Amino acid sequence: MTLSLPITILHFLPNSDPPYKLLQTHPSFSLLSKCKNMEDFKNVHTHFIKFGLHNTQFALSKLLEFCVTNPYGELSYALSIFNSTDDPNHVMYNMIIRGYSLSSSPSFAIDFYEKLLFSGNKPNSYTFPFLFKSCAKIMDTQMGKTIHGHVFKLGLMTDVYVHASLINMYAQNGEMDDARLVFDKSSNRDAVSFTALINGYALKGRVGDARGLFDEMPVRDVVSWNAMISGYAQVGRFEEALVLFEEMRNVNVVPSVSTLLSVLSACARVGELKLGNWVRSWIEDHRLGLNIRLVNALIDMYSKCGDVKTARMLFEGLEEKDLVSWNVMIGGYTHCGYYKDALAVFHRMQQEVIDPNDVTLLSILPACAHLGALDLGKWIHVYIDKHYQHLQNTSLWTSLINMYAKCGAIAAAKQVFQGMRTKTLASYNVMISGLAMHGDAYEALELFRKMTEEGMKPDDITFVSVLSACNHAGLVDLGREYFITMIQSYKYTPKLQHYGCMIDLLGRAGKFDEAMNMIESMEIKPDGAIWGSLLGSCRIHKNLELGEYAAKNLFELEPENPGAYVLLSNIYAGAGNWDKVASIRTFLNDQGMTKVPGCTSIEIDRVVHEFLVSDRTHQQSNEIYKMLDEVDRLLEMAGHVPDTSEVHYEMDEEWKEEKLNQHSEKLAIAFGLISTKPGTTLRIVKNLRVCGNCHEATKMISKIFNREIIARDRNRFHHFKNGSCSCLDYW
């Protein structure tokens, strides 16, 4: 900043101010408002000294004001000015108190208040709002009450801002009774006081009390509307938040940025895309599109509502993306099940050298878990160890356990779990569930026993994991015992998931009478998953009559689910009733329904590769099929004969064999064999239940190639090693 002030130096007596009119017209004050950094400010300060302005308390207070309130200012410099002043007045004290109330050390504001009192200066209505703000930030209610007494003695309770800040202090410290008492005793209930109390009730989750006050307000400003809308959103009552926003629109109150952020958050949670579109139009009409907080909220809203295309368009339209932008885009893809896209955005974020935070990692770890992206998951584990070890963020460690378990690395999951200093119920649930998925039923049940012995009460999710462990291992008697314990000892009413585990356990054990008795005695209507599991059990045990009954109920609940028709078709095929098989196939074709294609993924060098049945789209397709031919040749030499009964179509046996040999899991394994060193463990993830033929073939492949192959299907994990599987052929 160039300073050229051809003016006579003014000689003022120290700490004695000349007429304000003379000071206010001095050119140095206009230059002060133009400062864009501390270097400019220091130049102006030099001129204040040069022209004798530093001897006036008015000028010194203006210098302090810049340091305290301007984004380019520095509180430490303000202190140096204050400490060099012989006799600071109450305005200067107020400025320092204000500065500390806005800083990371608000307790020093109270220290300076004590200095103000001992200096002989008298506090005024500008002193107390910042003191109460400091008491709120440090949660010191007792000091707040002491200062409240000072306000009362000084007769400042009628001041609008002092009154509102006092209410706000009590409310933010959770002392709602005191906040309400201050409000009720006031004869001047202005909008600011109403809003402070409404906001306090909302933050405490007492939205009923907040709404009652809101309805009493004679005049509602945008701040009070926002306090109420955000209050509903904070306690999860999103529909009511949106209804209130509609009321706000009807009375033509112009929403603030804070209001729009609360509304977009509510839209995201309830899938209200129509209102979200209106908010977007309003933002664009009022040229708020450069506000990155609003754009980030729009990205989050669109992605959570399933419109990831629009979310991505807004994301790419940001000239400068902040960390929140990346987080909401990654989180949106994960929320909608676009896991590969989530990983792609995360990789791009890494390439642009943007450090993730805990929110990023909590969004990307589920994508790693779903895709079996273990290498990336390991990288994240190292990153967490480096940056978050000291914070002990239990959610991060729990998510890591889940990732390792679902990527087939159950030993690593156990290591993370055992290393947790503080184990939460969520971490126990994830670990028990992981052990259950891997078929380690007895270890899962032992962990459940330890958990309860340590005094931690299981919840209904815990019992889903426990019953799943029994189900995967076929432990019928233990399953019954835990089901009864859940009801009688812990007083939990069974949910569909609990019934589903038990009915699947009983059905797969061939105990159909007991399974049907349970279905008929359920207090809630069975869903498609329950009838589907029963239908699957009927296929295993070739129970045609009950299978038809289960299918009939499943068709009523899910008429457009092709899987139900395929299961029934398989039962008919197993019974040799090809006319019924043909009838179902014709019906599916006429309705345009197709079975969900089998898809298997494998991660190589942090890149996830996906394969469909008979897939030839991979760039290494020729090499993959050469390896597949070699695998089939070695399987044949080892005595493996494909079980063509699993292909329920009337076609030549040779064609049936070819169809089985090109299942997606075999293609993924072949790719893994040509892409990794001998002895490397292969981990694959399939979206459907692994078929019996592939299960037998994979057992033999593990022995022929001396590889451990860990496969995750829709229901569980299979650890293939040396010609056998951890599931003991029960899955």
mmCIF file with all atom_site columns, N, CA, C and O in Angstrom, residues 127-142:
data_model
loop_
_atom_site.group_PDB
_atom_site.id
_atom_site.type_symbol
_atom_site.label_atom_id
_atom_site.label_alt_id
_atom_site.label_comp_id
_atom_site.label_asym_id
_atom_site.label_entity_id
_atom_site.label_seq_id
_atom_site.pdbx_PDB_ins_code
_atom_site.Cartn_x
_atom_site.Cartn_y
_atom_site.Cartn_z
_atom_site.occupancy
_atom_site.B_iso_or_equiv
_atom_site.pdbx_formal_charge
_atom_site.auth_seq_id
_atom_site.auth_comp_id
_atom_site.auth_asym_id
_atom_site.auth_atom_id
_atom_site.pdbx_PDB_model_num
ATOM 1  N N  . THR A 1 127 ? -19.881 -5.038  26.524 1.00 0.00 ? 127 THR A N  1
ATOM 2  C CA . THR A 1 127 ? -18.945 -5.953  27.185 1.00 0.00 ? 127 THR A CA 1
ATOM 3  C C  . THR A 1 127 ? -19.537 -7.353  27.326 1.00 0.00 ? 127 THR A C  1
ATOM 4  O O  . THR A 1 127 ? -18.863 -8.358  27.058 1.00 0.00 ? 127 THR A O  1
ATOM 5  N N  . PHE A 1 128 ? -20.804 -7.430  27.746 1.00 0.00 ? 128 PHE A N  1
ATOM 6  C CA . PHE A 1 128 ? -21.356 -8.693  28.211 1.00 0.00 ? 128 PHE A CA 1
ATOM 7  C C  . PHE A 1 128 ? -21.702 -9.728  27.129 1.00 0.00 ? 128 PHE A C  1
ATOM 8  O O  . PHE A 1 128 ? -21.517 -10.932 27.372 1.00 0.00 ? 128 PHE A O  1
ATOM 9  N N  . PRO A 1 129 ? -22.198 -9.337  25.958 1.00 0.00 ? 129 PRO A N  1
ATOM 10 C CA . PRO A 1 129 ? -22.472 -10.382 24.962 1.00 0.00 ? 129 PRO A CA 1
ATOM 11 C C  . PRO A 1 129 ? -21.254 -11.252 24.650 1.00 0.00 ? 129 PRO A C  1
ATOM 12 O O  . PRO A 1 129 ? -21.379 -12.472 24.498 1.00 0.00 ? 129 PRO A O  1
ATOM 13 N N  . PHE A 1 130 ? -20.063 -10.643 24.609 1.00 0.00 ? 130 PHE A N  1
ATOM 14 C CA . PHE A 1 130 ? -18.862 -11.418 24.299 1.00 0.00 ? 130 PHE A CA 1
ATOM 15 C C  . PHE A 1 130 ? -18.392 -12.232 25.497 1.00 0.00 ? 130 PHE A C  1
ATOM 16 O O  . PHE A 1 130 ? -17.800 -13.307 25.335 1.00 0.00 ? 130 PHE A O  1
ATOM 17 N N  . LEU A 1 131 ? -18.669 -11.749 26.691 1.00 0.00 ? 131 LEU A N  1
ATOM 18 C CA . LEU A 1 131 ? -18.355 -12.538 27.885 1.00 0.00 ? 131 LEU A CA 1
ATOM 19 C C  . LEU A 1 131 ? -19.231 -13.778 27.956 1.00 0.00 ? 131 LEU A C  1
ATOM 20 O O  . LEU A 1 131 ? -18.759 -14.882 28.246 1.00 0.00 ? 131 LEU A O  1
ATOM 21 N N  . PHE A 1 132 ? -20.527 -13.601 27.695 1.00 0.00 ? 132 PHE A N  1
ATOM 22 C CA . PHE A 1 132 ? -21.441 -14.750 27.712 1.00 0.00 ? 132 PHE A CA 1
ATOM 23 C C  . PHE A 1 132 ? -21.096 -15.737 26.588 1.00 0.00 ? 132 PHE A C  1
ATOM 24 O O  . PHE A 1 132 ? -21.224 -16.958 26.760 1.00 0.00 ? 132 PHE A O  1
ATOM 25 N N  . LYS A 1 133 ? -20.654 -15.206 25.466 1.00 0.00 ? 133 LYS A N  1
ATOM 26 C CA . LYS A 1 133 ? -20.219 -16.069 24.359 1.00 0.00 ? 133 LYS A CA 1
ATOM 27 C C  . LYS A 1 133 ? -19.029 -16.924 24.798 1.00 0.00 ? 133 LYS A C  1
ATOM 28 O O  . LYS A 1 133 ? -18.959 -18.127 24.501 1.00 0.00 ? 133 LYS A O  1
ATOM 29 N N  . SER A 1 134 ? -18.093 -16.311 25.543 1.00 0.00 ? 134 SER A N  1
ATOM 30 C CA . SER A 1 134 ? -16.922 -17.038 26.052 1.00 0.00 ? 134 SER A CA 1
ATOM 31 C C  . SER A 1 134 ? -17.336 -18.103 27.056 1.00 0.00 ? 134 SER A C  1
ATOM 32 O O  . SER A 1 134 ? -16.833 -19.238 27.028 1.00 0.00 ? 134 SER A O  1
ATOM 33 N N  . CYS A 1 135 ? -18.258 -17.772 27.965 1.00 0.00 ? 135 CYS A N  1
ATOM 34 C CA . CYS A 1 135 ? -18.736 -18.745 28.954 1.00 0.00 ? 135 CYS A CA 1
ATOM 35 C C  . CYS A 1 135 ? -19.403 -19.939 28.268 1.00 0.00 ? 135 CYS A C  1
ATOM 36 O O  . CYS A 1 135 ? -19.281 -21.081 28.735 1.00 0.00 ? 135 CYS A O  1
ATOM 37 N N  . ALA A 1 136 ? -20.114 -19.668 27.182 1.00 0.00 ? 136 ALA A N  1
ATOM 38 C CA . ALA A 1 136 ? -20.758 -20.745 26.429 1.00 0.00 ? 136 ALA A CA 1
ATOM 39 C C  . ALA A 1 136 ? -19.717 -21.648 25.778 1.00 0.00 ? 136 ALA A C  1
ATOM 40 O O  . ALA A 1 136 ? -19.839 -22.880 25.790 1.00 0.00 ? 136 ALA A O  1
ATOM 41 N N  . LYS A 1 137 ? -18.674 -21.036 25.214 1.00 0.00 ? 137 LYS A N  1
ATOM 42 C CA . LYS A 1 137 ? -17.651 -21.816 24.510 1.00 0.00 ? 137 LYS A CA 1
ATOM 43 C C  . LYS A 1 137 ? -16.862 -22.711 25.457 1.00 0.00 ? 137 LYS A C  1
ATOM 44 O O  . LYS A 1 137 ? -16.482 -23.827 25.100 1.00 0.00 ? 137 LYS A O  1
ATOM 45 N N  . ILE A 1 138 ? -16.605 -22.225 26.678 1.00 0.00 ? 138 ILE A N  1
ATOM 46 C CA . ILE A 1 138 ? -15.826 -23.038 27.630 1.00 0.00 ? 138 ILE A CA 1
ATOM 47 C C  . ILE A 1 138 ? -16.734 -23.803 28.591 1.00 0.00 ? 138 ILE A C  1
ATOM 48 O O  . ILE A 1 138 ? -16.251 -24.475 29.508 1.00 0.00 ? 138 ILE A O  1
ATOM 49 N N  . MET A 1 139 ? -18.051 -23.720 28.370 1.00 0.00 ? 139 MET A N  1
ATOM 50 C CA . MET A 1 139 ? -19.045 -24.441 29.170 1.00 0.00 ? 139 MET A CA 1
ATOM 51 C C  . MET A 1 139 ? -18.919 -24.119 30.662 1.00 0.00 ? 139 MET A C  1
ATOM 52 O O  . MET A 1 139 ? -19.040 -25.002 31.522 1.00 0.00 ? 139 MET A O  1
ATOM 53 N N  . ASP A 1 140 ? -18.650 -22.859 30.986 1.00 0.00 ? 140 ASP A N  1
ATOM 54 C CA . ASP A 1 140 ? -18.505 -22.437 32.388 1.00 0.00 ? 140 ASP A CA 1
ATOM 55 C C  . ASP A 1 140 ? -19.778 -21.717 32.833 1.00 0.00 ? 140 ASP A C  1
ATOM 56 O O  . ASP A 1 140 ? -19.865 -20.485 32.833 1.00 0.00 ? 140 ASP A O  1
ATOM 57 N N  . THR A 1 141 ? -20.762 -22.499 33.238 1.00 0.00 ? 141 THR A N  1
ATOM 58 C CA . THR A 1 141 ? -22.046 -21.935 33.647 1.00 0.00 ? 141 THR A CA 1
ATOM 59 C C  . THR A 1 141 ? -21.917 -21.112 34.925 1.00 0.00 ? 141 THR A C  1
ATOM 60 O O  . THR A 1 141 ? -22.589 -20.079 35.084 1.00 0.00 ? 141 THR A O  1
ATOM 61 N N  . GLN A 1 142 ? -21.058 -21.566 35.849 1.00 0.00 ? 142 GLN A N  1
ATOM 62 C CA . GLN A 1 142 ? -20.916 -20.864 37.116 1.00 0.00 ? 142 GLN A CA 1
ATOM 63 C C  . GLN A 1 142 ? -20.393 -19.443 36.906 1.00 0.00 ? 142 GLN A C  1
ATOM 64 O O  . GLN A 1 142 ? -20.896 -18.487 37.495 1.00 0.00 ? 142 GLN A O  1
#
